Amino acid sequence: MAALTDSAPDMAGGAQPGPEPARVLEALELLLGPPSEGDNAAEPGPELALCPETLRRNAAALEERLSRATGWAALRQLRAAVLSGAPALAAGAAGAEPGWAAACGLLALLLCLKERLASLAAAPAAPAAPGAPPPPGADTLSAGQERAVRRALRAAVGLGLLPHLPPGLGPGPGLGPPPGTRGARLLAAVAALVELARLPALGAPLLARHLRLLLCGLCALGHGPAALCQGVSEAERAQCREALRDILDRVYQPLAVQELLVLQGQPKQVPAGAAPAWLRRLCGHLLSERLLRPSGVQAVVRGVLEGTDGGAGAEAAALDWRKCDAIGKILAACPQQCLSLEDYYRQVCPQILDLLHIQDKVAARQFQRVATTTLLTMAREQPQLAERHLLQPLLAPLRRCSEATELALEDLTAGAVLVPEAELGTCVEDVLKVYVVGNDSSSLLLGSLQSVLGVVFSLYSFAKQNVSYLRSPCQDILLWFLEKAEREQSLAVLEGLAGLSSHVPTLHPQCQLRVGSEGGAAIVVEETISDEDEALYQKICLEQCHVESLVELLSHCQKSGLAGDFFIQCLKELTQVAAEDEAAPNPAVEPGGSLLELEQDQARQGRKLLVLQLVAALCQGVSDTVFTDIVQVQQFLAAVLQRACAHPARGPGAAAEAQTLAMAMGLVAAVLGGAVQLKSSDFAVLKQLVPLLEELSRTYPEPLTQELASDLRIAILTHGACSPGTLGTAAHGVLGRQPGTAARSPAGRAPSPPAHRDSSTEQSGCREPGASPAPRADSLAPGGLQELLVSAYDPQPPSRAAALRHLASLVTRRDPEAMRLQEKLLQVFLENVQHEDAFVYLSAIQGIALLSSEYPERILPVLLAQYERPAQGKEDTMAAVTRMKLGEVLMRVTRALGDMVFQHREPLIRAFLRGARDPDGALRASSLSNLGELCQHLGFQLGSIIQEVTCCVTAIARTDPEAEVRRAAVHVVVLLLRGLSEKVTEVLRDVLLDLYRLLKHVATAERDAATVLHAQLALEELDSAMRRVLFPPQTLEKKIVVLP
């Protein structure tokens, strides 16, 4: 085994120069003969072109050339020196077996080439000429020479190494060497190849193509049974073991892992049978050594996954994920040679976390899968070690700035960076990959994540107020935890995030988030603010921002019912805070109060304000669909009723308390009156309200509320069979209509406060279960109509809108009393059109439209007079808005009249043309829009008035200073063309050319993109119409003519 350790042979004291590499390559080609078609194969195999006679003849020719040809003396001397250092090769080259002799000759010549290239590389290089590129190294081979070297290496491995491998690693029985020579020959071949691998020029092609066979030889010699190594000493076996580790350390580690995995399994050279048991154990040991090296985890993962494309097709994707999961489970298992489980986790866990930071986009998904699977498996099998070595380092940047961490702030200056932007962004992305993508809701993971949710929420709130890429991952992390945790745990976390409890450690009070330069955020030490007012302002703004962020977060949790549960819990908290506020004395008023009591009172007041702020924000943000089932509705109602029983409406907040109670009781009445389809199980839930309603009917100071509570209790106990009339009033105030009239609002939809009106107008009565409510009479008593007219001026918008819609329904039914007071109704509707609430003025618009469609001859002149009246004084803007609302009324009337609108054509068009000249731009645009819709309805009935319309539209589209108005003018043309369709050429024949020129002008000269789009749409309509006229569709018809 001297070749594994000896230095280069002595070149006769350096008296003569060595041969050129080209001479050695010429000798190799002479020994191998001319190349054949199969010589470029990647794997060594039987040399078909080198039969024994050819090998003997080529060897003889080489010896003849070395001994007699001129210029070959240096190679002859070098070859003799190499063979003198390797007696086994010298004996084999002189032997009678052609294959082994040729292999020894090839290895000897390759060693000569290696020595010559090494000496050339050691010589000082000639300096490059100024401006010229540096010359290649002296040991650099040309492309043709590299092909010759690869061919020689393939032949040397195929003739010298492959036949001498032991059974299970080499060829089958009958193809091996003579008995007793396997070990010595294998040692000689392996020693020569290891020596060749030391030179990069020869080692690169050798290890790239023949690494597996070389490893097989080294494993057999160094670790195989003694029967396979006859003639090999223990010292030589130790050298083989050292050479094996040296080669494994020098090659590309993923390649080494791949080759060891193949050796551990069934090698390609063996057609049947698995690898020997000793080899499998050895490969497992060597793979574990690769794993425990620095960056060994990544090398093992790359070695297994290299060549996987990440999922081209379903089968490839499934194989890819199965590989990743298998690698993760392997990495989670501790190797046998590791000293302890603690040491293994200490070495491997940092490398597992590094897998999450792979920059290669193609391989990142696979590495992330492996890291996540490994981490989750370790967390299940060894939770304590996984938390110490994986989860704590993963969450360290977030825990560093948590209020649960003691910061040595005396060593830090104001503005010092605690967590840099890059580290914080990487930490958040890692948490998203492990927790959310991994999607394992074990108690260990949920508990570890809960400790940093306060910091994540602060970061989410900060990102929500700024432009940051961290908003989405932080939101996903928070929503994942709230979805996977138990409901009690989720509610406790929400309370902590809202500041109502200390279940969740939040951001340290002396830490501050700062916008990063790369779109992220950094955590720094907060600077001290000397101004107390400024500090208080910033604190209030931060709390408001947190509340808004919490409400937005809960808006994504409404389907699961979490938002409704938290809303109910806030209401209960509000009741509790109010009770504590009444029970506790006010230290500021009582002179004997201590400083501690004063601080406790301030904390209690601050908590009360926070709860009120939360309830207000939740009502505004998520209350419209906050309740998902009848259970949550019952809990909400129970919270409100319990608060009313404990604290009846008194003092300055009595009006708000009474309105809240009325809203809750109206909601119960609406639910019982048919707004929700109730089952028997739902009544069982609602029966939990009976004790509260009974107490309310006895203790509440207002008689009407007592009566309503008693009626609700009766309705619940009878499952709705007995429905007193007070329920109809309450439900009417909530839903804006009588109960049972096909109301299908969600159970949790936030109702409007009920109208406070005399309940004596409703008649009480009972009905059978499941029976529909008794229908109302077609006409109302004069007192009932007068009550509706009064309610139309109610200060509460819901009550006013409900009255207006009821009046509109009377017009639809042509109620005699309502028809007698149609002028009064018109006046009521017109006055409510000016109301700022959209629900009110839309209800008024609907009433006017219904009234006008029933009596157009009487109502339309009044509307047109109101519409054409110019605005004067300081109320120009309000008057313009009112006129636009009247324009909507006129268009609704136009649609309702249909073809009958023709007789009102001229006053309508005149009114809209006057509106198109109004100083207010919005009114001009509205008038033009109405004009276009009217022209679309009129169609061919436009007549001669089309000239006026065309002139107005053309002038405005060309000269109006506001883009919105020009846009509306062009839209008139679009509607006109769309309404006329195939009659364009008949109705617009006099103005069609003018309209076409206008549209072309707008399309080419207009700067407003929307106006240009309208013009292009009009041109397309015109083009389609002209094509239908010029090229009518041909239809095939059969005509039967009866001859006389």
CSV table of N, CA and C in Angstrom, one decimal, residues 741-823:
chain,number,residue,atom,x,y,z
A,741,THR,N,-93.4,38.8,7.7
A,741,THR,CA,-93.6,39.1,6.3
A,741,THR,C,-92.3,38.7,5.5
A,742,ALA,N,-92.0,37.5,5.5
A,742,ALA,CA,-90.9,37.0,4.7
A,742,ALA,C,-89.6,37.6,5.1
A,743,ALA,N,-89.3,37.9,6.3
A,743,ALA,CA,-88.0,38.5,6.7
A,743,ALA,C,-87.0,37.4,6.9
A,744,ARG,N,-85.9,37.6,6.3
A,744,ARG,CA,-84.9,36.5,6.3
A,744,ARG,C,-83.5,37.1,6.6
A,745,SER,N,-83.5,38.1,7.6
A,745,SER,CA,-82.2,38.7,8.0
A,745,SER,C,-81.5,37.6,8.8
A,746,PRO,N,-80.1,37.7,8.8
A,746,PRO,CA,-79.4,36.8,9.6
A,746,PRO,C,-79.7,37.0,11.1
A,747,ALA,N,-79.5,35.9,11.9
A,747,ALA,CA,-79.8,36.0,13.3
A,747,ALA,C,-79.0,37.0,14.0
A,748,GLY,N,-77.8,37.2,13.5
A,748,GLY,CA,-76.9,38.1,14.2
A,748,GLY,C,-76.8,39.5,13.6
A,749,ARG,N,-77.7,39.8,12.7
A,749,ARG,CA,-77.6,41.1,12.0
A,749,ARG,C,-78.0,42.2,13.0
A,750,ALA,N,-77.1,43.3,13.1
A,750,ALA,CA,-77.4,44.3,14.1
A,750,ALA,C,-78.6,45.1,13.8
A,751,PRO,N,-79.6,45.0,14.6
A,751,PRO,CA,-80.9,45.7,14.3
A,751,PRO,C,-80.8,47.2,14.7
A,752,SER,N,-81.8,47.9,14.2
A,752,SER,CA,-81.9,49.3,14.5
A,752,SER,C,-82.7,49.5,15.7
A,753,PRO,N,-82.6,50.6,16.4
A,753,PRO,CA,-83.4,50.8,17.6
A,753,PRO,C,-84.9,50.9,17.3
A,754,PRO,N,-85.7,50.3,18.1
A,754,PRO,CA,-87.2,50.4,17.8
A,754,PRO,C,-87.7,51.8,18.0
A,755,ALA,N,-88.8,52.1,17.3
A,755,ALA,CA,-89.4,53.4,17.4
A,755,ALA,C,-90.2,53.4,18.7
A,756,HIS,N,-90.2,54.5,19.4
A,756,HIS,CA,-91.0,54.7,20.7
A,756,HIS,C,-92.3,55.3,20.3
A,757,ARG,N,-93.3,54.4,20.2
A,757,ARG,CA,-94.6,54.8,19.8
A,757,ARG,C,-95.6,54.1,20.7
A,758,ASP,N,-96.8,54.6,20.7
A,758,ASP,CA,-97.8,54.1,21.6
A,758,ASP,C,-98.2,52.7,21.1
A,759,SER,N,-98.1,51.8,22.0
A,759,SER,CA,-98.4,50.4,21.7
A,759,SER,C,-99.9,50.1,21.7
A,760,SER,N,-100.7,51.1,22.0
A,760,SER,CA,-102.2,50.8,22.0
A,760,SER,C,-102.8,50.6,20.7
A,761,THR,N,-102.0,51.0,19.6
A,761,THR,CA,-102.6,50.9,18.3
A,761,THR,C,-102.5,49.4,17.8
A,762,GLU,N,-101.7,48.6,18.4
A,762,GLU,CA,-101.6,47.2,18.0
A,762,GLU,C,-102.6,46.4,18.9
A,763,GLN,N,-103.2,45.5,18.2
A,763,GLN,CA,-104.2,44.6,18.9
A,763,GLN,C,-103.5,43.3,19.3
A,764,SER,N,-103.7,43.0,20.5
A,764,SER,CA,-103.1,41.7,21.1
A,764,SER,C,-103.9,40.5,20.6
A,765,GLY,N,-103.3,39.4,20.5
A,765,GLY,CA,-104.0,38.2,20.1
A,765,GLY,C,-103.1,37.0,20.2
A,766,CYS,N,-103.7,35.8,20.1
A,766,CYS,CA,-102.9,34.6,20.1
A,766,CYS,C,-103.2,33.9,18.8
A,767,ARG,N,-102.3,33.1,18.4
A,767,ARG,CA,-102.5,32.3,17.2
A,767,ARG,C,-102.0,30.9,17.4
A,768,GLU,N,-102.4,30.0,16.5
A,768,GLU,CA,-101.9,28.6,16.6
A,768,GLU,C,-100.5,28.5,16.2
A,769,PRO,N,-99.7,27.5,16.8
A,769,PRO,CA,-98.3,27.3,16.4
A,769,PRO,C,-98.2,27.1,14.9
A,770,GLY,N,-97.3,27.8,14.2
A,770,GLY,CA,-97.1,27.6,12.8
A,770,GLY,C,-98.0,28.4,11.9
A,771,ALA,N,-99.0,29.0,12.5
A,771,ALA,CA,-99.9,29.8,11.7
A,771,ALA,C,-99.3,31.1,11.3
A,772,SER,N,-99.6,31.6,10.1
A,772,SER,CA,-99.1,32.9,9.7
A,772,SER,C,-99.8,34.0,10.4
A,773,PRO,N,-99.2,35.2,10.6
A,773,PRO,CA,-99.8,36.3,11.2
A,773,PRO,C,-101.1,36.7,10.5
A,774,ALA,N,-102.0,37.3,11.2
A,774,ALA,CA,-103.3,37.7,10.6
A,774,ALA,C,-103.0,38.9,9.6
A,775,PRO,N,-103.6,38.8,8.4
A,775,PRO,CA,-103.3,39.9,7.5
A,775,PRO,C,-103.9,41.2,7.9
A,776,ARG,N,-103.3,42.3,7.5
A,776,ARG,CA,-103.8,43.6,7.9
A,776,ARG,C,-104.9,44.0,6.9
A,777,ALA,N,-105.7,44.9,7.3
A,777,ALA,CA,-106.8,45.4,6.5
A,777,ALA,C,-106.2,46.3,5.4
A,778,ASP,N,-106.9,46.4,4.3
A,778,ASP,CA,-106.4,47.2,3.1
A,778,ASP,C,-106.4,48.6,3.5
A,779,SER,N,-107.1,49.1,4.3
A,779,SER,CA,-107.1,50.5,4.6
A,779,SER,C,-106.9,50.7,6.1
A,780,LEU,N,-106.4,51.9,6.4
A,780,LEU,CA,-106.1,52.3,7.8
A,780,LEU,C,-107.1,53.3,8.3
A,781,ALA,N,-107.3,53.3,9.6
A,781,ALA,CA,-108.1,54.3,10.2
A,781,ALA,C,-107.4,55.6,10.1
A,782,PRO,N,-108.1,56.7,10.0
A,782,PRO,CA,-107.4,58.0,9.9
A,782,PRO,C,-106.3,58.2,11.0
A,783,GLY,N,-106.6,57.7,12.2
A,783,GLY,CA,-105.6,57.9,13.2
A,783,GLY,C,-104.3,57.1,12.9
A,784,GLY,N,-104.4,55.9,12.3
A,784,GLY,CA,-103.2,55.2,11.9
A,784,GLY,C,-102.4,55.9,10.9
A,785,LEU,N,-103.1,56.5,9.9
A,785,LEU,CA,-102.4,57.3,8.8
A,785,LEU,C,-101.7,58.5,9.4
A,786,GLN,N,-102.4,59.1,10.3
A,786,GLN,CA,-101.8,60.3,10.9
A,786,GLN,C,-100.6,59.9,11.8
A,787,GLU,N,-100.6,58.8,12.4
A,787,GLU,CA,-99.5,58.3,13.2
A,787,GLU,C,-98.3,58.0,12.3
A,788,LEU,N,-98.5,57.5,11.1
A,788,LEU,CA,-97.4,57.2,10.1
A,788,LEU,C,-96.9,58.6,9.6
A,789,LEU,N,-97.7,59.6,9.4
A,789,LEU,CA,-97.2,60.8,8.9
A,789,LEU,C,-96.4,61.5,10.0
A,790,VAL,N,-96.8,61.3,11.3
A,790,VAL,CA,-96.0,61.9,12.3
A,790,VAL,C,-94.6,61.2,12.5
A,791,SER,N,-94.7,59.8,12.3
A,791,SER,CA,-93.4,59.0,12.4
A,791,SER,C,-92.5,59.4,11.3
A,792,ALA,N,-93.0,59.9,10.1
A,792,ALA,CA,-92.1,60.2,9.0
A,792,ALA,C,-91.2,61.4,9.4
A,793,TYR,N,-91.5,62.1,10.5
A,793,TYR,CA,-90.6,63.2,11.0
A,793,TYR,C,-89.9,62.8,12.3
A,794,ASP,N,-89.8,61.5,12.6
A,794,ASP,CA,-89.2,61.0,13.8
A,794,ASP,C,-87.7,61.3,13.7
A,795,PRO,N,-87.1,61.7,14.8
A,795,PRO,CA,-85.6,62.0,14.8
A,795,PRO,C,-84.8,60.8,14.6
A,796,GLN,N,-85.3,59.6,14.9
A,796,GLN,CA,-84.5,58.4,14.7
A,796,GLN,C,-84.6,58.0,13.2
A,797,PRO,N,-83.5,57.9,12.4
A,797,PRO,CA,-83.6,57.5,11.0
A,797,PRO,C,-84.3,56.2,10.8
A,798,PRO,N,-84.1,55.1,11.6
A,798,PRO,CA,-84.8,53.9,11.2
A,798,PRO,C,-86.3,54.0,11.3
A,799,SER,N,-86.8,54.7,12.4
A,799,SER,CA,-88.2,54.9,12.5
A,799,SER,C,-88.8,55.7,11.4
A,800,ARG,N,-88.1,56.7,11.0
A,800,ARG,CA,-88.5,57.6,9.9
A,800,ARG,C,-88.6,56.8,8.6
A,801,ALA,N,-87.5,56.0,8.3
A,801,ALA,CA,-87.5,55.2,7.1
A,801,ALA,C,-88.6,54.2,7.1
A,802,ALA,N,-88.8,53.5,8.2
A,802,ALA,CA,-89.9,52.5,8.3
A,802,ALA,C,-91.2,53.2,8.0
A,803,ALA,N,-91.5,54.4,8.5
A,803,ALA,CA,-92.8,55.0,8.2
A,803,ALA,C,-92.9,55.4,6.8
A,804,LEU,N,-91.8,55.9,6.2
A,804,LEU,CA,-91.9,56.2,4.7
A,804,LEU,C,-92.1,55.0,3.9
A,805,ARG,N,-91.5,53.9,4.2
A,805,ARG,CA,-91.8,52.7,3.4
A,805,ARG,C,-93.2,52.1,3.6
A,806,HIS,N,-93.7,52.3,4.8
A,806,HIS,CA,-95.1,51.9,5.1
A,806,HIS,C,-96.1,52.8,4.2
A,807,LEU,N,-95.8,54.1,4.2
A,807,LEU,CA,-96.6,55.0,3.4
A,807,LEU,C,-96.5,54.7,1.9
A,808,ALA,N,-95.3,54.3,1.4
A,808,ALA,CA,-95.2,53.8,0.1
A,808,ALA,C,-96.0,52.6,-0.2
A,809,SER,N,-96.0,51.7,0.7
A,809,SER,CA,-96.8,50.5,0.5
A,809,SER,C,-98.3,50.8,0.4
A,810,LEU,N,-98.7,51.8,1.2
A,810,LEU,CA,-100.1,52.3,1.1
A,810,LEU,C,-100.4,52.8,-0.3
A,811,VAL,N,-99.5,53.6,-0.9
A,811,VAL,CA,-99.7,54.1,-2.2
A,811,VAL,C,-99.8,52.9,-3.2
A,812,THR,N,-98.9,51.9,-3.0
A,812,THR,CA,-98.9,50.7,-3.9
A,812,THR,C,-100.3,50.0,-3.9
A,813,ARG,N,-100.9,49.9,-2.6
A,813,ARG,CA,-102.2,49.3,-2.5
A,813,ARG,C,-103.3,50.2,-2.8
A,814,ARG,N,-103.0,51.5,-3.2
A,814,ARG,CA,-104.1,52.5,-3.5
A,814,ARG,C,-105.1,52.6,-2.3
A,815,ASP,N,-104.5,52.8,-1.2
A,815,ASP,CA,-105.3,52.9,0.0
A,815,ASP,C,-106.2,54.2,-0.1
A,816,PRO,N,-107.5,54.1,0.1
A,816,PRO,CA,-108.3,55.3,-0.2
A,816,PRO,C,-107.9,56.5,0.7
A,817,GLU,N,-107.6,56.3,1.9
A,817,GLU,CA,-107.3,57.4,2.8
A,817,GLU,C,-106.0,58.0,2.3
A,818,ALA,N,-105.0,57.2,1.9
A,818,ALA,CA,-103.8,57.7,1.4
A,818,ALA,C,-103.9,58.5,0.1
A,819,MET,N,-104.8,57.9,-0.8
A,819,MET,CA,-105.0,58.6,-2.0
A,819,MET,C,-105.7,60.0,-1.8
A,820,ARG,N,-106.5,60.1,-0.8
A,820,ARG,CA,-107.2,61.4,-0.5
A,820,ARG,C,-106.1,62.4,-0.1
A,821,LEU,N,-105.0,61.9,0.6
A,821,LEU,CA,-104.0,62.9,1.1
A,821,LEU,C,-102.7,62.8,0.2
A,822,GLN,N,-102.9,62.6,-1.1
A,822,GLN,CA,-101.7,62.4,-1.9
A,822,GLN,C,-100.8,63.6,-1.9
A,823,GLU,N,-101.4,64.8,-1.9
A,823,GLU,CA,-100.6,66.1,-1.9
A,823,GLU,C,-99.8,66.1,-0.6
